[in-house]
Amino acid sequence: MTVNHAPPVTLASLSRQTGLAVLDHLERSVRIPVVDGIQAQGDLIVIPMSEISDLSFWQHGTWTDVPSEGVELLRGAAGGNPHTLVADPGTCRWTTNVSEPGGLVIGVFEASAPVYLLHPEHGASGCTPGRYAVRRQREYTPGGWGSRLVAD
């Protein structure tokens, strides 16, 4: 039996690691859940690659290691709060060298250990090891006139 002696990942520990302050209404001491399915955070959605069939990688695309302070995936509307991907060093890499017909993809990350999505207003959630696509979310407009990007 393996015993994990690592301290639990909390909103407070992620905030310290990244230097990104979170809003006062969030409970900083709660352990961040880590899940393996689709999850949304404000105006972005994270989808396991096993659920996607229409995404392609650029032929000469590059991957970047996610630093311990994280990488900003998307900033909210009008310069709002950032959605930040946070990982321990050497456990996650990220690329924006991808495309899909709908044009909603921001990038793809690949993790060998749990990684976290941190947002100052929404808090944090975790993803199990694996490969995930990060997309913008869209919503249908009232009256059936198409759709628009969700603005956080």
Short mmCIF file of N, CA and C in Angstrom, two decimals, residues 12-148:
data_model
loop_
_atom_site.label_atom_id
_atom_site.label_comp_id
_atom_site.label_asym_id
_atom_site.label_seq_id
_atom_site.Cartn_x
_atom_site.Cartn_y
_atom_site.Cartn_z
N ALA A 12 -5.88 27.94 -1.29
CA ALA A 12 -4.80 28.73 -0.70
C ALA A 12 -3.44 28.31 -1.25
N SER A 13 -3.19 27.00 -1.36
CA SER A 13 -1.88 26.54 -1.85
C SER A 13 -1.70 26.89 -3.33
N LEU A 14 -2.77 26.80 -4.13
CA LEU A 14 -2.66 27.18 -5.54
C LEU A 14 -2.43 28.68 -5.69
N SER A 15 -3.09 29.46 -4.85
CA SER A 15 -2.91 30.91 -4.88
C SER A 15 -1.47 31.28 -4.54
N ARG A 16 -0.91 30.63 -3.52
CA ARG A 16 0.50 30.88 -3.17
C ARG A 16 1.44 30.47 -4.29
N GLN A 17 1.18 29.31 -4.89
CA GLN A 17 2.05 28.78 -5.95
C GLN A 17 2.09 29.70 -7.17
N THR A 18 0.95 30.26 -7.52
CA THR A 18 0.86 31.08 -8.73
C THR A 18 1.03 32.57 -8.48
N GLY A 19 0.80 33.00 -7.25
CA GLY A 19 0.79 34.43 -6.96
C GLY A 19 -0.50 35.10 -7.39
N LEU A 20 -1.49 34.31 -7.77
CA LEU A 20 -2.79 34.82 -8.23
C LEU A 20 -3.76 34.88 -7.06
N ALA A 21 -4.19 36.07 -6.71
CA ALA A 21 -5.13 36.25 -5.60
C ALA A 21 -6.52 35.80 -6.00
N VAL A 22 -7.25 35.22 -5.07
CA VAL A 22 -8.63 34.83 -5.32
C VAL A 22 -9.54 35.73 -4.50
N LEU A 23 -10.78 35.83 -4.92
CA LEU A 23 -11.72 36.74 -4.26
C LEU A 23 -12.07 36.26 -2.85
N ASP A 24 -12.45 37.20 -2.00
CA ASP A 24 -12.67 36.93 -0.59
C ASP A 24 -13.82 35.97 -0.29
N HIS A 25 -14.80 35.85 -1.18
CA HIS A 25 -15.94 34.98 -0.90
C HIS A 25 -15.60 33.49 -1.01
N LEU A 26 -14.44 33.14 -1.52
CA LEU A 26 -14.07 31.74 -1.71
C LEU A 26 -13.38 31.16 -0.47
N GLU A 27 -13.72 29.94 -0.13
CA GLU A 27 -13.12 29.24 1.00
C GLU A 27 -11.77 28.68 0.56
N ARG A 28 -10.71 29.18 1.13
CA ARG A 28 -9.36 28.84 0.70
C ARG A 28 -8.84 27.51 1.24
N SER A 29 -9.44 26.98 2.29
CA SER A 29 -8.89 25.78 2.92
C SER A 29 -9.48 24.46 2.39
N VAL A 30 -10.46 24.53 1.51
CA VAL A 30 -11.10 23.32 1.00
C VAL A 30 -10.19 22.62 -0.01
N ARG A 31 -10.12 21.30 0.08
CA ARG A 31 -9.34 20.49 -0.86
C ARG A 31 -9.99 20.60 -2.25
N ILE A 32 -9.16 20.80 -3.28
CA ILE A 32 -9.65 20.95 -4.65
C ILE A 32 -9.99 19.57 -5.22
N PRO A 33 -11.22 19.38 -5.74
CA PRO A 33 -11.58 18.09 -6.32
C PRO A 33 -10.83 17.85 -7.64
N VAL A 34 -10.50 16.60 -7.90
CA VAL A 34 -9.84 16.21 -9.14
C VAL A 34 -10.76 15.21 -9.84
N VAL A 35 -11.19 15.54 -11.06
CA VAL A 35 -12.13 14.69 -11.80
C VAL A 35 -11.56 14.35 -13.17
N ASP A 36 -12.14 13.31 -13.79
CA ASP A 36 -11.62 12.86 -15.07
C ASP A 36 -12.56 13.11 -16.24
N GLY A 37 -13.58 13.88 -16.04
CA GLY A 37 -14.54 14.11 -17.12
C GLY A 37 -14.54 15.55 -17.60
N ILE A 38 -15.58 15.87 -18.34
CA ILE A 38 -15.77 17.22 -18.84
C ILE A 38 -16.04 18.15 -17.67
N GLN A 39 -15.43 19.33 -17.69
CA GLN A 39 -15.71 20.32 -16.66
C GLN A 39 -15.66 21.72 -17.25
N ALA A 40 -16.50 22.58 -16.72
CA ALA A 40 -16.57 23.96 -17.19
C ALA A 40 -16.17 24.89 -16.06
N GLN A 41 -15.59 26.01 -16.46
CA GLN A 41 -15.21 27.05 -15.51
C GLN A 41 -15.46 28.38 -16.20
N GLY A 42 -16.61 28.99 -15.90
CA GLY A 42 -16.92 30.27 -16.52
C GLY A 42 -17.04 30.14 -18.03
N ASP A 43 -16.17 30.85 -18.75
CA ASP A 43 -16.28 30.88 -20.21
C ASP A 43 -15.40 29.86 -20.92
N LEU A 44 -14.82 28.90 -20.19
CA LEU A 44 -14.10 27.83 -20.87
C LEU A 44 -14.59 26.48 -20.41
N ILE A 45 -14.33 25.48 -21.25
CA ILE A 45 -14.71 24.11 -20.95
C ILE A 45 -13.52 23.21 -21.26
N VAL A 46 -13.29 22.22 -20.39
CA VAL A 46 -12.18 21.29 -20.54
C VAL A 46 -12.78 19.92 -20.86
N ILE A 47 -12.31 19.33 -21.97
CA ILE A 47 -12.90 18.09 -22.46
C ILE A 47 -11.80 17.04 -22.66
N PRO A 48 -11.97 15.85 -22.08
CA PRO A 48 -10.99 14.78 -22.35
C PRO A 48 -10.90 14.52 -23.86
N MET A 49 -9.69 14.30 -24.35
CA MET A 49 -9.51 14.07 -25.78
C MET A 49 -10.26 12.83 -26.27
N SER A 50 -10.55 11.90 -25.38
CA SER A 50 -11.31 10.71 -25.77
C SER A 50 -12.73 11.06 -26.21
N GLU A 51 -13.19 12.27 -25.88
CA GLU A 51 -14.53 12.72 -26.24
C GLU A 51 -14.55 13.57 -27.52
N ILE A 52 -13.39 13.76 -28.16
CA ILE A 52 -13.27 14.67 -29.29
C ILE A 52 -12.79 13.93 -30.53
N SER A 53 -13.42 14.22 -31.66
CA SER A 53 -13.01 13.55 -32.89
C SER A 53 -12.56 14.53 -33.99
N ASP A 54 -12.85 15.80 -33.84
CA ASP A 54 -12.62 16.74 -34.94
C ASP A 54 -11.49 17.74 -34.69
N LEU A 55 -10.58 17.44 -33.81
CA LEU A 55 -9.48 18.33 -33.48
C LEU A 55 -8.21 17.82 -34.16
N SER A 56 -7.42 18.74 -34.70
CA SER A 56 -6.17 18.32 -35.33
C SER A 56 -5.00 19.15 -34.81
N PHE A 57 -3.83 18.53 -34.78
CA PHE A 57 -2.61 19.19 -34.33
C PHE A 57 -1.83 19.68 -35.55
N TRP A 58 -1.23 20.85 -35.45
CA TRP A 58 -0.41 21.37 -36.53
C TRP A 58 0.78 20.45 -36.73
N GLN A 59 1.21 20.30 -37.99
CA GLN A 59 2.30 19.38 -38.31
C GLN A 59 3.59 19.71 -37.56
N HIS A 60 3.95 20.97 -37.48
CA HIS A 60 5.20 21.37 -36.82
C HIS A 60 4.92 22.13 -35.53
N GLY A 61 3.81 21.80 -34.88
CA GLY A 61 3.43 22.48 -33.65
C GLY A 61 4.39 22.16 -32.51
N THR A 62 4.47 23.08 -31.57
CA THR A 62 5.35 22.89 -30.42
C THR A 62 4.53 22.78 -29.14
N TRP A 63 5.12 22.15 -28.16
CA TRP A 63 4.54 22.01 -26.83
C TRP A 63 5.42 22.77 -25.85
N THR A 64 4.81 23.35 -24.83
CA THR A 64 5.52 24.11 -23.80
C THR A 64 5.22 23.49 -22.45
N ASP A 65 6.26 23.30 -21.63
CA ASP A 65 6.03 22.82 -20.27
C ASP A 65 5.30 23.89 -19.47
N VAL A 66 4.33 23.46 -18.68
CA VAL A 66 3.60 24.39 -17.82
C VAL A 66 4.46 24.65 -16.59
N PRO A 67 4.84 25.92 -16.35
CA PRO A 67 5.67 26.23 -15.18
C PRO A 67 4.84 26.16 -13.90
N SER A 68 5.51 26.08 -12.76
CA SER A 68 4.80 25.94 -11.48
C SER A 68 3.86 27.12 -11.21
N GLU A 69 4.18 28.31 -11.72
CA GLU A 69 3.28 29.46 -11.52
C GLU A 69 2.09 29.43 -12.47
N GLY A 70 2.05 28.47 -13.39
CA GLY A 70 0.91 28.28 -14.26
C GLY A 70 1.04 29.00 -15.59
N VAL A 71 0.08 28.75 -16.44
CA VAL A 71 -0.01 29.40 -17.74
C VAL A 71 -1.44 29.90 -17.92
N GLU A 72 -1.57 31.14 -18.35
CA GLU A 72 -2.89 31.72 -18.57
C GLU A 72 -3.50 31.13 -19.83
N LEU A 73 -4.68 30.53 -19.67
CA LEU A 73 -5.37 29.93 -20.80
C LEU A 73 -6.29 30.93 -21.49
N LEU A 74 -6.96 31.72 -20.69
CA LEU A 74 -7.96 32.65 -21.22
C LEU A 74 -8.21 33.72 -20.18
N ARG A 75 -8.37 34.95 -20.63
CA ARG A 75 -8.69 36.05 -19.73
C ARG A 75 -10.14 36.44 -19.99
N GLY A 76 -10.87 36.73 -18.93
CA GLY A 76 -12.27 37.09 -19.04
C GLY A 76 -12.48 38.33 -19.89
N ALA A 77 -13.73 38.57 -20.23
CA ALA A 77 -14.12 39.69 -21.08
C ALA A 77 -13.62 41.01 -20.49
N ALA A 78 -13.27 41.93 -21.35
CA ALA A 78 -12.83 43.28 -20.99
C ALA A 78 -11.66 43.26 -20.01
N GLY A 79 -10.70 42.34 -20.24
CA GLY A 79 -9.52 42.28 -19.39
C GLY A 79 -9.76 41.71 -18.01
N GLY A 80 -10.80 40.91 -17.88
CA GLY A 80 -11.18 40.36 -16.58
C GLY A 80 -10.18 39.36 -16.04
N ASN A 81 -10.65 38.51 -15.15
CA ASN A 81 -9.80 37.55 -14.46
C ASN A 81 -9.32 36.42 -15.37
N PRO A 82 -8.10 35.95 -15.15
CA PRO A 82 -7.56 34.87 -15.98
C PRO A 82 -7.96 33.48 -15.50
N HIS A 83 -8.10 32.58 -16.45
CA HIS A 83 -8.20 31.15 -16.17
C HIS A 83 -6.78 30.64 -16.32
N THR A 84 -6.23 30.04 -15.28
CA THR A 84 -4.83 29.63 -15.26
C THR A 84 -4.70 28.14 -15.05
N LEU A 85 -3.90 27.48 -15.89
CA LEU A 85 -3.59 26.07 -15.76
C LEU A 85 -2.37 25.95 -14.86
N VAL A 86 -2.50 25.19 -13.77
CA VAL A 86 -1.43 25.07 -12.77
C VAL A 86 -1.02 23.61 -12.63
N ALA A 87 0.31 23.37 -12.64
CA ALA A 87 0.83 22.01 -12.53
C ALA A 87 2.16 22.03 -11.81
N ASP A 88 2.51 20.91 -11.21
CA ASP A 88 3.85 20.77 -10.65
C ASP A 88 4.84 20.70 -11.81
N PRO A 89 6.06 21.19 -11.61
CA PRO A 89 7.06 21.17 -12.68
C PRO A 89 7.26 19.76 -13.26
N GLY A 90 7.35 19.70 -14.58
CA GLY A 90 7.61 18.45 -15.26
C GLY A 90 6.43 17.50 -15.41
N THR A 91 5.22 17.95 -15.02
CA THR A 91 4.06 17.05 -15.07
C THR A 91 3.03 17.42 -16.13
N CYS A 92 3.20 18.55 -16.81
CA CYS A 92 2.19 18.98 -17.77
C CYS A 92 2.83 19.79 -18.88
N ARG A 93 2.33 19.58 -20.10
CA ARG A 93 2.74 20.42 -21.22
C ARG A 93 1.50 20.89 -21.96
N TRP A 94 1.67 21.98 -22.74
CA TRP A 94 0.55 22.71 -23.31
C TRP A 94 0.89 23.15 -24.72
N THR A 95 -0.09 23.11 -25.62
CA THR A 95 0.09 23.64 -26.97
C THR A 95 -1.15 24.38 -27.43
N THR A 96 -0.92 25.42 -28.20
CA THR A 96 -2.02 26.14 -28.86
C THR A 96 -2.00 25.84 -30.35
N ASN A 97 -1.13 24.94 -30.76
CA ASN A 97 -0.97 24.59 -32.17
C ASN A 97 -1.97 23.51 -32.58
N VAL A 98 -3.24 23.84 -32.45
CA VAL A 98 -4.34 22.93 -32.76
C VAL A 98 -5.44 23.70 -33.48
N SER A 99 -6.29 22.97 -34.17
CA SER A 99 -7.43 23.61 -34.82
C SER A 99 -8.61 22.64 -34.85
N GLU A 100 -9.78 23.21 -35.05
CA GLU A 100 -11.00 22.41 -35.16
C GLU A 100 -11.99 23.21 -36.00
N PRO A 101 -12.92 22.54 -36.63
CA PRO A 101 -13.87 23.24 -37.51
C PRO A 101 -14.67 24.34 -36.82
N GLY A 102 -15.05 24.17 -35.56
CA GLY A 102 -15.87 25.16 -34.87
C GLY A 102 -15.12 26.40 -34.42
N GLY A 103 -13.78 26.32 -34.39
CA GLY A 103 -12.96 27.46 -34.01
C GLY A 103 -13.01 27.83 -32.54
N LEU A 104 -13.47 26.93 -31.68
CA LEU A 104 -13.58 27.23 -30.26
C LEU A 104 -12.38 26.76 -29.44
N VAL A 105 -11.52 25.92 -30.02
CA VAL A 105 -10.40 25.37 -29.27
C VAL A 105 -9.37 26.45 -28.95
N ILE A 106 -8.89 26.45 -27.71
CA ILE A 106 -7.83 27.35 -27.27
C ILE A 106 -6.50 26.61 -27.31
N GLY A 107 -6.53 25.35 -26.90
CA GLY A 107 -5.32 24.55 -26.87
C GLY A 107 -5.58 23.18 -26.26
N VAL A 108 -4.49 22.44 -26.08
CA VAL A 108 -4.55 21.09 -25.51
C VAL A 108 -3.46 20.99 -24.46
N PHE A 109 -3.78 20.34 -23.34
CA PHE A 109 -2.73 20.04 -22.37
C PHE A 109 -2.69 18.54 -22.13
N GLU A 110 -1.50 18.09 -21.75
CA GLU A 110 -1.24 16.69 -21.48
C GLU A 110 -0.56 16.61 -20.12
N ALA A 111 -1.14 15.85 -19.20
CA ALA A 111 -0.65 15.82 -17.82
C ALA A 111 -0.34 14.40 -17.37
N SER A 112 0.76 14.24 -16.64
CA SER A 112 1.13 12.95 -16.08
C SER A 112 0.79 12.87 -14.58
N ALA A 113 0.27 13.96 -14.04
CA ALA A 113 -0.16 14.05 -12.64
C ALA A 113 -1.35 15.01 -12.61
N PRO A 114 -2.10 15.06 -11.52
CA PRO A 114 -3.21 16.01 -11.47
C PRO A 114 -2.76 17.45 -11.75
N VAL A 115 -3.58 18.17 -12.48
CA VAL A 115 -3.36 19.59 -12.76
C VAL A 115 -4.62 20.34 -12.37
N TYR A 116 -4.49 21.66 -12.27
CA TYR A 116 -5.59 22.45 -11.73
C TYR A 116 -5.89 23.66 -12.61
N LEU A 117 -7.17 24.02 -12.65
CA LEU A 117 -7.63 25.23 -13.31
C LEU A 117 -7.99 26.21 -12.20
N LEU A 118 -7.35 27.36 -12.21
CA LEU A 118 -7.54 28.35 -11.15
C LEU A 118 -8.12 29.62 -11.74
N HIS A 119 -9.11 30.17 -11.08
CA HIS A 119 -9.74 31.42 -11.49
C HIS A 119 -10.05 32.22 -10.23
N PRO A 120 -9.69 33.50 -10.18
CA PRO A 120 -9.89 34.29 -8.97
C PRO A 120 -11.34 34.36 -8.48
N GLU A 121 -12.29 34.27 -9.39
CA GLU A 121 -13.70 34.39 -9.01
C GLU A 121 -14.38 33.03 -8.85
N HIS A 122 -14.01 32.04 -9.68
CA HIS A 122 -14.66 30.73 -9.68
C HIS A 122 -13.99 29.72 -8.75
N GLY A 123 -12.77 29.99 -8.32
CA GLY A 123 -12.05 29.03 -7.50
C GLY A 123 -11.21 28.12 -8.36
N ALA A 124 -11.19 26.82 -8.04
CA ALA A 124 -10.34 25.88 -8.76
C ALA A 124 -11.02 24.53 -8.89
N SER A 125 -10.56 23.79 -9.89
CA SER A 125 -10.95 22.39 -10.06
C SER A 125 -9.74 21.67 -10.61
N GLY A 126 -9.73 20.35 -10.45
CA GLY A 126 -8.58 19.57 -10.89
C GLY A 126 -8.94 18.58 -11.96
N CYS A 127 -7.95 18.23 -12.78
CA CYS A 127 -8.09 17.22 -13.83
C CYS A 127 -7.13 16.07 -13.53
N THR A 128 -7.61 14.85 -13.69
CA THR A 128 -6.75 13.68 -13.54
C THR A 128 -5.72 13.65 -14.66
N PRO A 129 -4.67 12.86 -14.52
CA PRO A 129 -3.70 12.74 -15.61
C PRO A 129 -4.39 12.33 -16.91
N GLY A 130 -3.91 12.89 -18.02
CA GLY A 130 -4.49 12.60 -19.33
C GLY A 130 -4.28 13.75 -20.28
N ARG A 131 -4.97 13.68 -21.41
CA ARG A 131 -4.88 14.72 -22.44
C ARG A 131 -6.26 15.35 -22.60
N TYR A 132 -6.30 16.69 -22.55
CA TYR A 132 -7.55 17.43 -22.57
C TYR A 132 -7.49 18.59 -23.57
N ALA A 133 -8.62 18.87 -24.19
CA ALA A 133 -8.77 20.06 -25.02
C ALA A 133 -9.42 21.14 -24.18
N VAL A 134 -8.98 22.37 -24.37
CA VAL A 134 -9.57 23.52 -23.69
C VAL A 134 -10.27 24.33 -24.77
N ARG A 135 -11.55 24.58 -24.58
CA ARG A 135 -12.34 25.32 -25.56
C ARG A 135 -13.05 26.49 -24.91
N ARG A 136 -13.37 27.48 -25.72
CA ARG A 136 -14.29 28.53 -25.30
C ARG A 136 -15.68 27.92 -25.26
N GLN A 137 -16.54 28.46 -24.42
CA GLN A 137 -17.93 28.02 -24.41
C GLN A 137 -18.76 29.01 -25.22
N ARG A 138 -19.81 28.51 -25.78
CA ARG A 138 -20.75 29.39 -26.48
C ARG A 138 -22.14 29.07 -25.99
N GLU A 139 -23.01 30.05 -26.18
CA GLU A 139 -24.39 29.88 -25.76
C GLU A 139 -25.29 30.40 -26.87
N TYR A 140 -26.49 29.83 -26.94
CA TYR A 140 -27.43 30.29 -27.94
C TYR A 140 -28.02 31.62 -27.52
N THR A 141 -28.23 32.49 -28.48
CA THR A 141 -28.78 33.81 -28.18
C THR A 141 -30.31 33.71 -28.12
N PRO A 142 -30.93 34.56 -27.33
CA PRO A 142 -32.39 34.55 -27.25
C PRO A 142 -33.01 34.80 -28.62
N GLY A 143 -34.11 34.14 -28.87
CA GLY A 143 -34.80 34.32 -30.13
C GLY A 143 -34.28 33.43 -31.25
N GLY A 144 -33.30 32.58 -30.93
CA GLY A 144 -32.81 31.64 -31.93
C GLY A 144 -31.97 32.25 -33.02
N TRP A 145 -31.28 33.35 -32.76
CA TRP A 145 -30.49 34.05 -33.77
C TRP A 145 -29.04 33.58 -33.79
N GLY A 146 -28.78 32.35 -33.48
CA GLY A 146 -27.40 31.85 -33.52
C GLY A 146 -26.83 31.68 -32.14
N SER A 147 -25.53 31.91 -32.03
CA SER A 147 -24.86 31.74 -30.75
C SER A 147 -23.82 32.83 -30.55
N ARG A 148 -23.34 32.93 -29.30
CA ARG A 148 -22.29 33.87 -28.97
C ARG A 148 -21.36 33.20 -27.96
#
